[in-house]
Amino acid sequence: MLPAEITAPRSAREFTQVTLDAWGLADDAGDVVVAVSELVTNALRHGLEGLPQPLPLCPIQLVLIGHPRRLVVSVTDPGARAPEPVPTEPDRCAEGGRGLVVVGAVSDSWGWARLATGGKAVWAAFDLRFSSPVR
């Protein structure tokens, strides 16, 4: 569970790195950490818009699911707005707005689903290069 604070992406990256190291997946961590950072940042920027205040104490949740051939990361938030990648334009120089494009570039697949409890989950999946000892 992550608070609605600017430090949430950093905390999510650190948690992901420590977890992947413990699972013996340090070699696969770079792209996964980037995707987690983008998904948590998107949850902060877009998944909390228009919600009644005060927000729940920790409205964002990060889940890592390991399998010997695949790793899935999921970030949930209470927002109802569907995530949409911003089309890439060659002459566009804005720093923001490309989070899902980045997630799509570094993962093998990504998607999202509405949650029965409200809100949504946005996920990214990574095929592991070799059979790793995920516990």
One Martini backbone bead per residue (centre of mass of N, CA, C, O) as a GRO file, in nm:
protein
  135
    1MET     BB    1   0.098   0.036   0.021
    2LEU     BB    2   0.032   0.376  -0.088
    3PRO     BB    3   0.069   0.694  -0.068
    4ALA     BB    4  -0.039   1.030  -0.157
    5GLU     BB    5   0.280   1.078  -0.250
    6ILE     BB    6   0.577   1.176  -0.398
    7THR     BB    7   0.728   0.907  -0.273
    8ALA     BB    8   0.594   0.655  -0.404
    9PRO     BB    9   0.777   0.578  -0.646
   10ARG     BB   10   1.030   0.526  -0.480
   11SER     BB   11   0.914   0.307  -0.295
   12ALA     BB   12   0.837   0.117  -0.530
   13ARG     BB   13   1.120   0.076  -0.643
   14GLU     BB   14   1.250  -0.038  -0.388
   15PHE     BB   15   1.061  -0.278  -0.347
   16THR     BB   16   1.113  -0.408  -0.622
   17GLN     BB   17   1.418  -0.451  -0.600
   18VAL     BB   18   1.419  -0.622  -0.341
   19THR     BB   19   1.232  -0.845  -0.446
   20LEU     BB   20   1.395  -0.930  -0.699
   21ASP     BB   21   1.648  -1.004  -0.548
   22ALA     BB   22   1.513  -1.227  -0.369
   23TRP     BB   23   1.419  -1.385  -0.647
   24GLY     BB   24   1.667  -1.368  -0.859
   25LEU     BB   25   1.596  -1.082  -1.059
   26ALA     BB   26   1.816  -0.856  -1.113
   27ASP     BB   27   1.848  -0.874  -1.434
   28ASP     BB   28   1.519  -0.787  -1.467
   29ALA     BB   29   1.468  -0.501  -1.313
   30GLY     BB   30   1.483  -0.240  -1.483
   31ASP     BB   31   1.208  -0.244  -1.641
   32VAL     BB   32   1.029  -0.292  -1.397
   33VAL     BB   33   1.097  -0.033  -1.241
   34VAL     BB   34   1.000   0.160  -1.457
   35ALA     BB   35   0.706   0.066  -1.469
   36VAL     BB   36   0.635   0.115  -1.175
   37SER     BB   37   0.691   0.417  -1.173
   38GLU     BB   38   0.480   0.490  -1.390
   39LEU     BB   39   0.225   0.365  -1.256
   40VAL     BB   40   0.238   0.529  -0.991
   41THR     BB   41   0.239   0.808  -1.118
   42ASN     BB   42  -0.035   0.775  -1.258
   43ALA     BB   43  -0.199   0.727  -1.002
   44LEU     BB   44  -0.139   1.006  -0.883
   45ARG     BB   45  -0.231   1.189  -1.131
   46HIS     BB   46  -0.516   1.015  -1.220
   47GLY     BB   47  -0.642   0.817  -0.979
   48LEU     BB   48  -0.723   1.091  -0.779
   49GLU     BB   49  -0.917   1.239  -0.940
   50GLY     BB   50  -1.211   1.369  -0.794
   51LEU     BB   51  -1.189   1.285  -0.511
   52PRO     BB   52  -1.281   1.264  -0.210
   53GLN     BB   53  -1.225   1.430   0.083
   54PRO     BB   54  -1.037   1.242   0.221
   55LEU     BB   55  -0.811   1.030   0.152
   56PRO     BB   56  -0.693   0.754   0.177
   57LEU     BB   57  -0.407   0.668   0.321
   58CYS     BB   58  -0.367   0.408   0.096
   59PRO     BB   59  -0.472   0.416  -0.243
   60ILE     BB   60  -0.216   0.252  -0.333
   61GLN     BB   61  -0.130  -0.055  -0.510
   62LEU     BB   62   0.132  -0.303  -0.503
   63VAL     BB   63   0.190  -0.589  -0.723
   64LEU     BB   64   0.380  -0.893  -0.721
   65ILE     BB   65   0.412  -1.157  -0.974
   66GLY     BB   66   0.562  -1.472  -0.963
   67HIS     BB   67   0.718  -1.669  -1.222
   68PRO     BB   68   0.935  -1.859  -1.395
   69ARG     BB   69   0.833  -1.693  -1.685
   70ARG     BB   70   0.676  -1.458  -1.516
   71LEU     BB   71   0.603  -1.106  -1.464
   72VAL     BB   72   0.377  -0.918  -1.251
   73VAL     BB   73   0.244  -0.590  -1.241
   74SER     BB   74   0.034  -0.403  -1.003
   75VAL     BB   75  -0.177  -0.105  -1.007
   76THR     BB   76  -0.383   0.055  -0.777
   77ASP     BB   77  -0.684   0.262  -0.792
   78PRO     BB   78  -0.982   0.466  -0.729
   79GLY     BB   79  -1.017   0.531  -1.016
   80ALA     BB   80  -1.227   0.552  -1.326
   81ARG     BB   81  -1.024   0.627  -1.525
   82ALA     BB   82  -0.904   0.548  -1.821
   83PRO     BB   83  -0.625   0.436  -1.954
   84GLU     BB   84  -0.414   0.640  -2.183
   85PRO     BB   85  -0.217   0.665  -2.433
   86VAL     BB   86   0.001   0.885  -2.568
   87PRO     BB   87   0.067   0.990  -2.854
   88THR     BB   88   0.335   0.995  -3.059
   89GLU     BB   89   0.523   1.293  -3.130
   90PRO     BB   90   0.800   1.409  -3.281
   91ASP     BB   91   0.748   1.733  -3.185
   92ARG     BB   92   0.720   1.640  -2.892
   93CYS     BB   93   0.863   1.784  -2.569
   94ALA     BB   94   0.726   1.675  -2.343
   95GLU     BB   95   0.776   1.518  -2.036
   96GLY     BB   96   0.490   1.429  -2.018
   97GLY     BB   97   0.247   1.163  -2.103
   98ARG     BB   98   0.429   0.862  -2.140
   99GLY     BB   99   0.391   0.620  -1.943
  100LEU     BB  100   0.245   0.395  -2.123
  101VAL     BB  101   0.456   0.395  -2.344
  102VAL     BB  102   0.682   0.296  -2.165
  103VAL     BB  103   0.551   0.040  -2.063
  104GLY     BB  104   0.521  -0.083  -2.351
  105ALA     BB  105   0.835  -0.080  -2.413
  106VAL     BB  106   0.937  -0.260  -2.144
  107SER     BB  107   0.714  -0.458  -2.199
  108ASP     BB  108   0.522  -0.731  -2.321
  109SER     BB  109   0.265  -0.628  -2.153
  110TRP     BB  110  -0.054  -0.450  -2.116
  111GLY     BB  111  -0.316  -0.334  -1.878
  112TRP     BB  112  -0.668  -0.329  -1.772
  113ALA     BB  113  -0.902  -0.309  -1.481
  114ARG     BB  114  -1.179  -0.326  -1.324
  115LEU     BB  115  -1.303  -0.309  -1.000
  116ALA     BB  116  -1.544  -0.429  -0.789
  117THR     BB  117  -1.453  -0.207  -0.556
  118GLY     BB  118  -1.322  -0.009  -0.731
  119GLY     BB  119  -1.155   0.107  -0.973
  120LYS     BB  120  -0.814   0.006  -1.070
  121ALA     BB  121  -0.596  -0.198  -1.280
  122VAL     BB  122  -0.252  -0.178  -1.369
  123TRP     BB  123  -0.053  -0.371  -1.600
  124ALA     BB  124   0.259  -0.567  -1.625
  125ALA     BB  125   0.448  -0.784  -1.842
  126PHE     BB  126   0.723  -1.031  -1.801
  127ASP     BB  127   0.946  -1.203  -1.968
  128LEU     BB  128   1.164  -1.436  -1.887
  129ARG     BB  129   1.477  -1.541  -1.999
  130PHE     BB  130   1.462  -1.748  -1.761
  131SER     BB  131   1.448  -1.982  -1.528
  132SER     BB  132   1.345  -1.872  -1.220
  133PRO     BB  133   1.351  -1.861  -0.853
  134VAL     BB  134   1.049  -1.814  -0.785
  135ARG     BB  135   0.854  -1.785  -0.471
   0.00000   0.00000   0.00000
